[in-house]
Coordinates of C-alpha atoms and ligand atoms in Angstrom, one line a residue:
M1446 CA 0.0 0.0 0.0
V1447 CA 1.4 3.4 -0.9
G1448 CA 0.4 6.9 -0.2
V1449 CA -0.2 9.4 -2.9
S1450 CA 3.3 10.9 -3.1
E1451 CA 4.9 7.5 -3.3
F1452 CA 2.3 6.5 -5.9
R1453 CA 3.3 9.5 -8.0
N1454 CA 7.0 8.6 -7.7
E1455 CA 6.5 4.9 -8.5
I1456 CA 4.3 5.6 -11.5
S1457 CA 6.7 8.2 -12.8
A1458 CA 9.6 5.9 -12.4
A1459 CA 7.7 3.1 -14.1
L1460 CA 6.8 5.3 -17.0
K1461 CA 10.4 6.6 -17.4
A1462 CA 11.7 3.1 -17.2
H1463 CA 9.1 1.9 -19.7
V1464 CA 7.9 -0.9 -17.5
P1465 CA 5.5 -2.8 -19.7
I1466 CA 2.7 -3.7 -17.3
V1467 CA 1.8 -2.0 -14.0
I1468 CA -1.2 -3.2 -12.0
V1469 CA -2.9 -0.6 -9.8
E1470 CA -5.3 -1.6 -7.1
S1471 CA -7.6 1.1 -5.8
Y1472 CA -11.3 1.7 -5.0
E1473 CA -11.0 5.2 -6.3
W1474 CA -11.0 5.3 -10.1
E1475 CA -11.4 9.1 -10.3
R1476 CA -8.4 9.5 -8.1
V1477 CA -6.3 7.1 -10.1
E1478 CA -7.3 8.8 -13.3
G1479 CA -6.6 12.3 -11.8
L1480 CA -3.1 11.2 -10.7
L1481 CA -2.3 9.6 -14.1
C1482 CA -3.5 12.8 -15.8
A1483 CA -1.2 14.9 -13.7
I1484 CA 1.8 12.5 -14.0
T1485 CA 1.5 12.1 -17.8
R1486 CA 1.2 15.9 -18.2
K1487 CA 4.3 16.5 -16.1
E1488 CA 6.3 13.8 -17.9
E1489 CA 4.9 14.8 -21.3
I1490 CA 3.6 11.3 -22.0
T1491 CA 0.5 10.5 -24.2
Y1492 CA -2.3 9.2 -21.9
L1493 CA -4.8 6.8 -23.5
K1494 CA -7.5 5.3 -21.5
A1495 CA -9.6 2.2 -22.4
T1496 CA -12.8 1.2 -20.6
A1497 CA -15.4 -1.3 -21.6
E1498 CA -18.0 1.5 -21.4
K1499 CA -16.3 4.2 -23.4
G1500 CA -13.8 2.5 -25.5
L1501 CA -10.5 4.2 -26.2
R1502 CA -10.0 7.9 -25.4
L1503 CA -7.1 10.2 -25.4
F1504 CA -6.6 12.7 -22.6
D1505 CA -6.2 16.2 -24.0
H1506 CA -3.8 17.9 -21.6
E1507 CA -4.7 21.4 -23.0
K1508 CA -8.4 21.0 -22.7
K1509 CA -8.2 18.8 -19.6
R1510 CA -10.6 16.2 -20.8
F1511 CA -10.8 12.9 -22.6
T1512 CA -11.7 12.9 -26.2
H1513 CA -12.5 10.4 -29.0
D1514 CA -12.1 13.1 -31.6
H1515 CA -8.4 13.1 -32.2
P1516 CA -6.7 12.1 -35.4
M1517 CA -4.5 9.8 -33.4
I1518 CA -7.4 7.5 -32.5
A1519 CA -10.1 8.7 -34.9
D1520 CA -9.5 5.9 -37.3
Q1521 CA -9.4 3.2 -34.6
H1522 CA -12.8 1.5 -34.7
D1523 CA -12.0 -1.9 -33.4
W1524 CA -12.0 -1.3 -29.7
S1525 CA -11.5 -4.8 -28.6
I1526 CA -8.8 -4.7 -25.9
D1527 CA -6.3 -7.0 -27.6
N1528 CA -6.6 -4.9 -30.7
I1529 CA -6.0 -1.7 -28.8
V1530 CA -3.0 -3.2 -27.1
R1531 CA -1.5 -4.4 -30.3
W1532 CA -2.1 -1.1 -32.0
V1533 CA -0.5 0.9 -29.1
R1534 CA 2.4 -1.4 -28.9
D1535 CA 3.1 -1.8 -32.6
E1536 CA 2.0 1.4 -34.3
L1537 CA 2.1 4.3 -31.9
E1538 CA 5.2 6.5 -31.8
G1539 CA 6.7 8.0 -28.7
D1540 CA 6.0 7.6 -25.0
V1541 CA 2.6 6.3 -24.4
L1542 CA 0.6 5.2 -21.3
L1543 CA -2.3 3.0 -22.0
H1544 CA -4.6 2.8 -19.0
I1545 CA -7.1 0.0 -18.9
E1546 CA -9.7 0.1 -16.3
D1547 CA -11.7 -2.8 -14.8
F1548 CA -10.6 -5.5 -17.2
H1549 CA -8.7 -7.4 -14.7
H1550 CA -11.6 -9.7 -13.8
N1551 CA -11.0 -11.4 -17.1
F1552 CA -7.7 -12.6 -15.8
Q1553 CA -7.8 -16.2 -14.6
G1554 CA -4.0 -16.5 -14.3
E1555 CA -2.5 -19.8 -14.5
E1556 CA -5.7 -21.6 -13.9
L1557 CA -6.4 -21.4 -17.6
A1558 CA -4.2 -23.4 -20.0
P1559 CA -2.7 -21.3 -22.8
G1560 CA -5.1 -21.0 -25.6
N1561 CA -8.1 -21.5 -23.4
H1562 CA -10.4 -18.5 -23.9
L1563 CA -13.2 -17.0 -21.9
D1564 CA -16.7 -17.3 -23.2
A1565 CA -16.2 -15.6 -26.5
G1566 CA -20.0 -15.3 -27.0
T1567 CA -20.6 -13.0 -24.2
Q1568 CA -17.3 -11.2 -24.0
P1569 CA -16.0 -11.0 -27.5
H1570 CA -13.6 -8.1 -26.9
T1571 CA -11.9 -9.7 -24.0
A1572 CA -11.8 -13.3 -25.0
S1573 CA -8.1 -13.5 -25.6
W1574 CA -7.3 -11.8 -22.3
A1575 CA -7.4 -15.0 -20.5
Y1576 CA -4.5 -16.2 -22.5
V1577 CA -1.7 -15.9 -20.1
G1578 CA 1.0 -16.4 -22.8
Y1579 CA -0.2 -13.3 -24.6
W1580 CA 0.2 -11.2 -21.4
R1581 CA 3.5 -12.8 -20.7
E1582 CA 4.7 -11.7 -24.0
L1583 CA 3.4 -8.2 -23.4
A1584 CA 5.1 -8.1 -20.0
R1585 CA 8.3 -8.7 -21.7
M1586 CA 7.9 -5.9 -24.2
K1587 CA 11.2 -4.1 -24.8
P1588 CA 11.7 -0.8 -23.1
S1589 CA 12.7 0.6 -26.4
R1590 CA 9.1 0.6 -27.4
R1591 CA 8.5 3.2 -24.8
K1592 CA 5.0 1.9 -23.8
T1593 CA 3.5 1.2 -20.4
I1594 CA 0.1 -0.4 -19.8
I1595 CA -1.5 0.3 -16.5
I1596 CA -4.4 -2.0 -15.5
S1597 CA -6.4 -0.6 -12.6
G1598 CA -9.3 -1.9 -10.6
A1599 CA -10.8 -2.1 -7.2
T1600 CA -10.2 -5.8 -6.3
Q1601 CA -7.1 -7.8 -5.9
M1602 CA -6.2 -9.2 -9.3
A1603 CA -5.2 -12.8 -9.8
F1604 CA -2.4 -12.9 -12.2
G1605 CA -1.0 -16.3 -11.3
D1606 CA 2.7 -16.7 -12.1
L1607 CA 2.5 -13.5 -14.3
E1608 CA 2.6 -11.6 -11.0
K1609 CA 6.4 -11.9 -10.9
E1610 CA 6.7 -10.1 -14.3
V1611 CA 4.5 -7.1 -13.6
V1612 CA 4.8 -4.2 -11.2
S1613 CA 1.9 -4.0 -8.7
I1614 CA 0.9 -0.9 -6.7
K1615 CA -1.9 -0.6 -4.3
L1616 CA -3.0 3.0 -3.7
D1617 CA -3.9 3.7 -0.2
L1618 CA -7.0 5.7 0.8
P1619 CA -6.3 9.4 1.0
E1620 CA -3.9 10.4 3.8
V1621 CA -4.9 12.8 6.5
K1622 CA -3.0 15.5 4.6
E1623 CA -5.0 15.0 1.5
L1624 CA -8.2 14.9 3.4
G1625 CA -7.2 18.2 4.9
L1626 CA -6.9 19.7 1.5
I1627 CA -10.4 18.4 0.6
Y1628 CA -11.7 19.9 3.8
D1629 CA -10.2 23.3 2.9
R1630 CA -11.6 23.1 -0.6
V1631 CA -15.1 22.2 0.7
V1632 CA -15.0 25.0 3.3
R1633 CA -14.0 27.5 0.5
Q1634 CA -16.4 26.3 -2.1
Q1635 CA -19.4 26.1 0.3
E1636 CA -18.4 29.3 2.1
F1637 CA -18.5 27.6 5.5
E1638 CA -17.6 29.5 8.6
P1639 CA -13.9 28.9 9.4
S1640 CA -13.1 26.6 12.4
S1641 CA -10.0 26.6 14.6
A1642 CA -7.0 24.6 13.4
D1643 CA -7.6 22.0 16.2
E1644 CA -11.2 21.5 15.3
R1645 CA -10.4 21.3 11.6
N1646 CA -7.8 18.5 12.3
R1647 CA -10.3 16.5 14.4
V1648 CA -12.9 16.7 11.7
V1649 CA -10.4 15.7 9.0
E1650 CA -9.2 12.8 11.2
A1651 CA -12.8 11.6 11.5
A1652 CA -12.9 11.2 7.8
R1653 CA -10.1 8.7 7.6
G1654 CA -11.1 5.6 5.6
L1655 CA -13.3 7.6 3.2
T1656 CA -12.3 7.9 -0.4
V1657 CA -11.7 11.3 -1.9
M1658 CA -15.2 11.5 -3.3
E1659 CA -16.8 10.2 -0.1
A1660 CA -14.9 12.7 2.0
Q1661 CA -15.9 15.5 -0.2
T1662 CA -19.6 14.5 0.1
A1663 CA -19.3 13.9 3.8
F1664 CA -17.7 17.2 4.5
A1665 CA -20.2 19.1 2.4
L1666 CA -23.3 17.3 3.9
A1667 CA -22.0 17.6 7.5
G1668 CA -21.2 21.3 7.2
L1669 CA -24.6 22.0 5.6
N1670 CA -26.4 20.2 8.4
N1671 CA -24.3 22.0 11.0
S1672 CA -25.1 25.7 10.3
K1673 CA -22.4 25.9 7.6
K1674 CA -19.7 25.0 10.0
L1675 CA -17.3 22.1 9.9
D1676 CA -16.4 21.9 13.6
K1677 CA -16.4 19.1 16.1
D1678 CA -20.3 19.1 16.2
A1679 CA -20.1 17.9 12.6
I1680 CA -18.1 14.8 13.5
P1681 CA -21.0 12.5 14.3
M1682 CA -22.4 13.1 10.8
I1683 CA -19.1 12.3 9.2
I1684 CA -18.9 9.1 11.3
R1685 CA -22.4 8.1 10.1
Q1686 CA -21.1 8.4 6.6
K1687 CA -18.5 5.8 7.4
R1688 CA -21.1 3.3 8.6
S1689 CA -21.4 1.7 5.2
L1690 CA -17.7 0.9 5.4
L1691 CA -18.4 -1.5 8.2
Q1692 CA -20.6 -3.5 5.9
N1693 CA -17.4 -4.7 4.2
S1694 CA -16.7 -6.7 7.3
G1695 CA -19.4 -9.2 6.6
G1696 CA -21.3 -8.6 9.8
L1697 CA -18.3 -8.9 12.1
L1698 CA -18.2 -5.3 12.9
D1699 CA -21.0 -3.0 13.7
Y1700 CA -21.4 0.6 14.7
F1701 CA -22.8 1.8 18.0
E1702 CA -24.1 5.3 18.7
P1703 CA -22.2 6.1 21.9
N1704 CA -25.1 7.0 24.2
V1705 CA -23.3 6.7 27.5
N1706 CA -21.2 9.4 29.1
I1707 CA -18.3 8.7 31.4
E1708 CA -20.3 10.7 34.1
D1709 CA -22.9 8.0 34.0
V1710 CA -20.4 5.5 35.3
G1711 CA -20.1 5.3 39.0
G1712 CA -16.8 4.6 40.7
L1713 CA -13.8 3.3 38.7
K1714 CA -11.8 6.3 39.7
N1715 CA -8.4 4.9 38.6
L1716 CA -9.7 3.8 35.3
K1717 CA -11.4 7.1 34.7
M1718 CA -8.2 9.0 35.5
W1719 CA -6.3 6.8 33.1
L1720 CA -8.8 7.6 30.4
E1721 CA -8.8 11.3 31.2
D1722 CA -5.0 11.4 30.8
R1723 CA -5.3 9.9 27.4
R1724 CA -8.3 11.7 26.1
E1725 CA -6.4 13.4 23.4
A1726 CA -3.8 10.7 22.8
L1727 CA -5.2 9.6 19.5
T1728 CA -5.2 13.1 18.0
P1729 CA -2.9 14.3 15.3
A1730 CA -1.5 16.9 17.8
A1731 CA -0.5 14.1 20.2
R1732 CA 1.2 12.3 17.3
E1733 CA 3.1 15.4 16.4
F1734 CA 4.2 15.7 20.0
G1735 CA 5.7 12.3 19.7
I1736 CA 3.1 10.4 21.7
E1737 CA 2.7 6.8 20.6
A1738 CA -1.1 6.1 20.2
P1739 CA -2.4 3.8 23.0
K1740 CA -3.1 0.3 21.7
G1741 CA -5.9 -0.8 24.0
L1742 CA -7.3 -1.6 27.3
M1743 CA -8.5 -4.8 28.9
L1744 CA -11.3 -4.7 31.5
L1745 CA -11.6 -7.8 33.6
G1746 CA -14.0 -8.2 36.3
V1747 CA -17.2 -9.2 38.1
P1748 CA -20.3 -9.4 35.9
G1749 CA -22.6 -6.3 35.9
C1750 CA -20.1 -3.9 37.4
G1751 CA -19.6 -1.5 34.4
K1752 CA -17.1 -3.0 32.0
S1753 CA -19.3 -2.8 28.9
L1754 CA -20.7 0.5 30.1
T1755 CA -17.2 2.0 30.4
A1756 CA -16.3 0.7 26.9
K1757 CA -19.2 2.7 25.5
A1758 CA -18.4 5.7 27.6
I1759 CA -14.8 5.8 26.3
A1760 CA -16.1 6.4 22.8
S1761 CA -18.1 9.5 23.7
M1762 CA -15.4 10.7 26.1
W1763 CA -12.7 10.6 23.5
G1764 CA -15.1 11.5 20.6
Y1765 CA -14.6 8.5 18.4
P1766 CA -17.0 6.1 16.8
L1767 CA -17.6 2.9 18.7
V1768 CA -17.2 -0.2 16.6
R1769 CA -18.2 -3.5 18.1
F1770 CA -16.3 -6.5 17.0
D1771 CA -18.1 -9.8 17.5
L1772 CA -15.3 -12.2 17.9
S1773 CA -17.5 -15.1 18.5
K1774 CA -18.8 -14.7 14.9
V1775 CA -15.2 -15.1 13.6
F1776 CA -14.9 -18.4 15.4
G1777 CA -18.3 -19.5 14.2
S1778 CA -17.3 -19.2 10.5
F1779 CA -16.4 -22.2 8.3
V1780 CA -13.3 -24.1 8.8
G1781 CA -10.4 -22.4 7.1
Q1782 CA -12.2 -19.1 7.0
T1783 CA -11.5 -18.0 10.6
E1784 CA -8.1 -16.5 10.1
S1785 CA -9.0 -14.6 6.9
Q1786 CA -12.2 -13.4 8.5
M1787 CA -10.1 -12.0 11.4
R1788 CA -7.8 -10.2 9.0
K1789 CA -10.6 -8.8 7.1
A1790 CA -12.3 -7.4 10.2
L1791 CA -9.1 -5.8 11.3
D1792 CA -8.5 -4.3 7.9
V1793 CA -12.0 -2.7 8.0
A1794 CA -11.4 -1.5 11.5
E1795 CA -8.2 0.3 10.3
A1796 CA -10.1 1.7 7.4
V1797 CA -12.6 3.4 9.8
A1798 CA -9.9 4.6 12.2
P1799 CA -9.9 6.6 14.4
C1800 CA -12.3 4.4 16.3
I1801 CA -12.7 2.5 19.5
L1802 CA -12.8 -1.2 18.7
W1803 CA -14.8 -2.8 21.3
I1804 CA -14.4 -6.6 21.8
D1805 CA -17.0 -7.5 24.4
E1806 CA -16.5 -10.8 26.2
I1807 CA -13.3 -11.5 24.4
E1808 CA -13.0 -15.0 25.9
K1809 CA -16.2 -16.2 24.1
G1810 CA -15.3 -18.9 21.7
M1811 CA -11.7 -18.7 22.8
A1812 CA -11.7 -22.1 24.5
G1813 CA -8.9 -23.5 22.3
A1814 CA -6.5 -20.5 22.5
G1815 CA -5.1 -21.3 25.9
G1816 CA -2.6 -23.8 24.5
D1817 CA -4.7 -26.8 24.3
G1818 CA -5.5 -26.1 20.6
S1819 CA -6.3 -29.8 20.2
T1820 CA -10.0 -29.1 19.9
D1821 CA -9.7 -27.0 16.7
S1822 CA -6.1 -27.7 15.5
G1823 CA -4.8 -24.5 16.9
V1824 CA -7.0 -22.2 14.8
T1825 CA -8.3 -20.3 17.8
A1826 CA -4.8 -19.7 19.1
R1827 CA -3.6 -18.6 15.7
T1828 CA -6.5 -16.3 15.1
F1829 CA -6.1 -14.8 18.5
G1830 CA -2.4 -14.4 17.7
I1831 CA -3.4 -12.4 14.7
L1832 CA -5.3 -10.0 16.9
L1833 CA -2.4 -9.6 19.3
T1834 CA 0.2 -9.1 16.6
W1835 CA -2.0 -6.6 14.9
M1836 CA -2.4 -4.7 18.1
Q1837 CA 1.4 -4.5 18.3
E1838 CA 2.0 -3.5 14.8
K1839 CA -0.9 -1.3 13.8
T1840 CA -0.2 2.3 13.1
S1841 CA -3.7 3.5 12.6
P1842 CA -5.5 5.1 15.6
V1843 CA -7.6 2.1 16.6
F1844 CA -8.0 1.8 20.3
V1845 CA -9.1 -1.7 21.4
V1846 CA -11.3 -2.1 24.5
A1847 CA -11.7 -5.7 25.4
T1848 CA -13.8 -7.0 28.3
S1849 CA -14.0 -10.3 30.0
N1850 CA -15.6 -11.8 33.1
R1851 CA -14.3 -15.3 32.6
V1852 CA -10.6 -15.2 32.7
Q1853 CA -9.9 -18.9 32.8
N1854 CA -10.5 -19.1 29.0
L1855 CA -8.2 -16.2 28.2
P1856 CA -4.9 -17.2 26.7
A1857 CA -1.9 -16.2 28.7
E1858 CA -0.5 -14.1 25.8
A1859 CA -3.5 -11.8 26.0
I1860 CA -2.7 -10.4 29.3
R1861 CA 1.1 -10.4 29.1
K1862 CA 2.5 -6.9 29.6
G1863 CA 2.8 -4.8 26.5
R1864 CA -0.2 -6.3 24.7
F1865 CA -2.7 -4.0 26.2
D1866 CA -1.6 -0.7 27.6
E1867 CA -3.3 -1.5 30.8
I1868 CA -5.4 -4.2 32.4
F1869 CA -8.0 -3.0 34.9
F1870 CA -9.9 -5.1 37.3
V1871 CA -13.5 -4.0 37.9
D1872 CA -14.7 -5.3 41.3
L1873 CA -18.0 -5.1 43.1
P1874 CA -18.7 -1.5 44.2
T1875 CA -17.8 -0.4 47.7
A1876 CA -20.5 1.2 49.9
E1877 CA -19.3 4.7 48.9
I1878 CA -19.5 3.8 45.2
R1879 CA -22.9 2.1 45.7
E1880 CA -24.1 5.5 47.0
E1881 CA -22.7 7.2 43.9
I1882 CA -24.3 4.6 41.5
L1883 CA -27.7 4.8 43.4
L1884 CA -27.6 8.6 43.1
K1885 CA -27.0 8.4 39.3
K1886 CA -29.6 5.8 38.8
I1887 CA -32.3 7.6 40.8
E1888 CA -31.5 10.8 39.0
S1889 CA -31.8 9.2 35.6
I1890 CA -34.3 6.4 36.0
G1891 CA -36.3 8.2 38.6
A1892 CA -36.4 11.5 36.8
D1893 CA -40.0 11.2 35.6
S1894 CA -41.3 10.1 39.0
G1895 CA -40.6 13.5 40.6
T1896 CA -38.2 12.0 43.1
D1897 CA -35.9 14.5 44.8
V1898 CA -32.8 12.5 45.4
S1899 CA -31.8 14.7 48.4
T1900 CA -34.8 13.2 50.3
I1901 CA -33.4 9.7 50.0
N1902 CA -31.0 8.3 52.6
L1903 CA -28.5 6.9 50.1
N1904 CA -26.2 6.0 52.9
A1905 CA -28.7 3.6 54.4
V1906 CA -29.6 2.0 51.1
A1907 CA -25.9 1.6 50.3
E1908 CA -25.4 -0.1 53.6
M1909 CA -28.2 -2.6 52.9
T1910 CA -26.9 -3.4 49.4
S1911 CA -23.5 -4.9 50.1
L1912 CA -22.4 -7.3 47.3
F1913 CA -24.8 -5.7 44.8
S1914 CA -23.3 -5.1 41.4
G1915 CA -24.0 -1.9 39.5
A1916 CA -26.5 -3.8 37.4
E1917 CA -28.3 -5.0 40.5
L1918 CA -28.4 -1.4 41.9
E1919 CA -29.9 -0.3 38.7
Q1920 CA -32.5 -3.1 38.9
L1921 CA -33.2 -2.1 42.5
V1922 CA -34.1 1.4 41.5
K1923 CA -36.3 0.2 38.6
D1924 CA -38.1 -2.3 40.9
S1925 CA -38.6 0.3 43.6
L1926 CA -40.4 2.5 41.0
F1927 CA -43.2 -0.1 40.8
L1928 CA -43.9 0.3 44.5
A1929 CA -44.0 4.1 44.2
F1930 CA -46.2 3.9 41.2
K1931 CA -48.6 1.4 42.8
D1932 CA -48.8 3.6 45.8
G1933 CA -50.4 6.5 43.9
A1934 CA -47.6 7.3 41.5
R1935 CA -45.7 9.2 44.2
P1936 CA -42.0 10.0 44.3
L1937 CA -39.6 7.2 45.4
T1938 CA -38.7 6.9 49.1
T1939 CA -35.9 5.4 51.0
D1940 CA -38.3 2.8 52.3
D1941 CA -39.1 1.6 48.8
L1942 CA -35.5 1.0 48.1
L1943 CA -34.9 -0.7 51.4
T1944 CA -37.9 -3.0 50.9
V1945 CA -36.8 -4.1 47.5
S1946 CA -33.2 -4.5 48.5
K1947 CA -34.2 -7.0 51.2
R1948 CA -35.9 -9.1 48.6
T1949 CA -32.9 -9.1 46.3
Y1950 CA -30.4 -11.9 46.4
P1951 CA -27.2 -10.7 44.8
L1952 CA -25.5 -12.9 42.2
A1953 CA -22.2 -12.5 44.0
I1954 CA -23.3 -15.0 46.6
T1955 CA -24.0 -17.7 44.1
M1956 CA -20.9 -16.7 42.2
K1957 CA -18.6 -16.7 45.3
E1958 CA -16.2 -19.2 43.9
D1959 CA -16.0 -17.4 40.5
I1960 CA -15.4 -14.1 42.1
A1961 CA -12.7 -15.6 44.3
A1962 CA -11.0 -17.0 41.2
L1963 CA -11.3 -13.7 39.3
R1964 CA -9.8 -11.7 42.2
K1965 CA -7.0 -14.2 42.6
F1966 CA -6.2 -14.1 38.9
A1967 CA -6.3 -10.3 38.7
H1968 CA -4.3 -9.8 41.9
N1969 CA -0.8 -9.4 40.4
R1970 CA -1.9 -9.0 36.8
A1971 CA -4.2 -6.0 36.8
Q1972 CA -4.7 -2.6 38.2
P1973 CA -7.7 -2.0 40.4
A1974 CA -10.2 0.2 38.6
D1975 CA -11.0 1.6 42.0
G1976 CA -9.3 1.9 45.3
E1977 CA -5.8 0.9 46.3
D1978 CA -5.6 -2.8 45.9
I1979 CA -7.4 -5.7 44.4
V1980 CA -8.7 -7.7 47.3
S1981 CA -7.9 -11.3 46.8
S1982 CA -10.0 -12.4 49.8
I1983 CA -13.7 -13.3 49.6
E1984 CA -14.4 -13.2 53.3
D1985 CA -16.9 -10.5 52.8
I1986 CA -19.0 -12.8 50.7
P1987 CA -21.3 -15.0 52.9
E1988 CA -21.9 -18.6 52.2
E1989 CA -24.8 -19.5 49.9
E1990 CA -26.8 -21.3 52.6
N1991 CA -27.4 -17.9 54.1
P1992 CA -28.8 -16.2 51.1
F1993 CA -30.2 -13.0 52.5
G1994 CA -27.3 -12.3 54.9
E1995 CA -29.8 -12.0 57.8
Ligands
LIG701 N1 -20.2 1.4 37.8 C1 -21.4 1.5 37.3 N2 -22.0 2.7 37.2 C2 -23.2 2.9 36.7 N3 -24.0 1.9 36.2 C3 -23.5 0.7 36.3 C4 -22.2 0.4 36.8 N4 -22.0 -0.9 36.7 C5 -23.0 -1.4 36.2 N5 -24.0 -0.5 35.9 C6 -25.3 -0.7 35.3 O1 -25.4 -2.1 35.0 C7 -25.6 -2.3 33.7 C8 -24.7 -3.5 33.3 O2 -23.4 -3.1 33.4 P1 -22.3 -3.6 32.3 O3 -23.0 -4.2 31.1 O4 -21.3 -2.6 32.1 O5 -21.6 -4.8 33.1 P2 -20.4 -5.7 32.7 O6 -19.3 -5.4 33.7 O7 -20.1 -5.5 31.3 O8 -20.9 -7.1 33.0 P3 -20.7 -8.5 32.2 O9 -19.4 -9.0 32.7 O10 -21.8 -9.3 32.7 O11 -20.7 -8.2 30.8 C9 -25.2 -1.1 32.9 O12 -25.9 -0.9 31.8 C10 -25.4 0.0 34.0 O13 -26.7 0.5 33.8
LIG702 MG1 -20.4 -6.7 29.6

């Protein structure tokens, strides 16, 4: 994959060296065409373009458009590709670039025996293209003929053993710098209000993964829908434009509207501070400052204590789209497909960067990865290895947030230092944090009941709810609302909450052993998301025989 300046250099060099065949892979035909126009103009090379739709045209550098009406090609009526190629090669004088677009799907490479033609009935012009020998001969065209044929298309082309005889270039999507130029042009053309340099850079960064044409449309639409301003309020609209990109992942990735704020999360002080310190770490400014983009975070912990909630909150806190990666679907795919599915999903994630890549319950389907790969001949381990290696090597701003509440299935490599930037352990909330969570939940869930949270004795409720998870505290508030509603739709009271809490049997009691194992596992491996230390004891959890702790 090359960026635009490298692309220019490589094509110029190939033209100067008269490399016979160059393959260009790109989704952006307009961009490839535009670049070839510019290069051939600069190098004073005749630029001919052949497409199935429009036949053969010459680019008129003076008038800046393609034309059929030129003496040079006017008497060419047979526009079958092999005829064009022969004519360019054998009859044209001087330096010529022949650009052929979207004909590559006629290549079958070595799978076809020489002389074997594609269905001549339906594709008369391209029949002989399948003949590898013909192409091999072309690929060996002498530089003294001063001709180069560029074949461009969106998909990877299968040239079989011909691949060694041709030059291949894959044009990357536009770089941030190019997107910046597009941004500036759109702002100028649409007469948008100017934004600060910092906001401009964030908007531009949000458009990564879009093609030139897509970015142009996204900027224009987002600005028009945002009072003619392309500032950070326009970012969500640009991100929505990128949604369609995720469809390329075959359902493995999907996009989440981040609807949770970090203020909605109770407790987790250390984790929040860590996130706050890195809020701007994925921005271009941080990169220029020499900061290495953080790779990812692993959140281990007790079920229902805010791991998934935090993952969602990070996206809105940092201002990036939240992309959920369903790893279990990767493992559910057909034999042999798993690894390629994994790579494809990661490619797409990079294409939509910057983003938060959320892998919820990462251990799901990971049973074989822990070393005993016997169950699936090591596929799980290898596939997981792809993820870890990618995390080490990726340069795009993709921040991985993985969560897990069943550590025993996690492969040891996953939690080794250096894979994730940090591993946090999210435990059951302490009394103080239960108070905080209750406050938040009453304020949000109880908003319509007219409850004034200052009338509630949060301290008493927190005392009564030891071992409750955040999810259970939320449920407690929801259930208490029933009592208040039944009793004349009045505001919530402390008594409602206490009454319901006495009827609740927290999961932690049934899960005593699991929590003990989790804490033990996390003790030396993870940072506490809250408080000073990870408690490895479970003495505070009563035996199951005494379910209500009474
Ligand atoms: N610390 C918290 N602050 C506020 N709400 C919380 C907190 N923890 C849990 N909740 C509430 O409980 C719900 C479930 O939490 P969440 O899905 O984040 O749990 P989890 O840690 O991911 O659990 P699991 O391991 O089962 O996936 C949340 O939607 C949220 O409403
Ligand atoms: Mg979860």
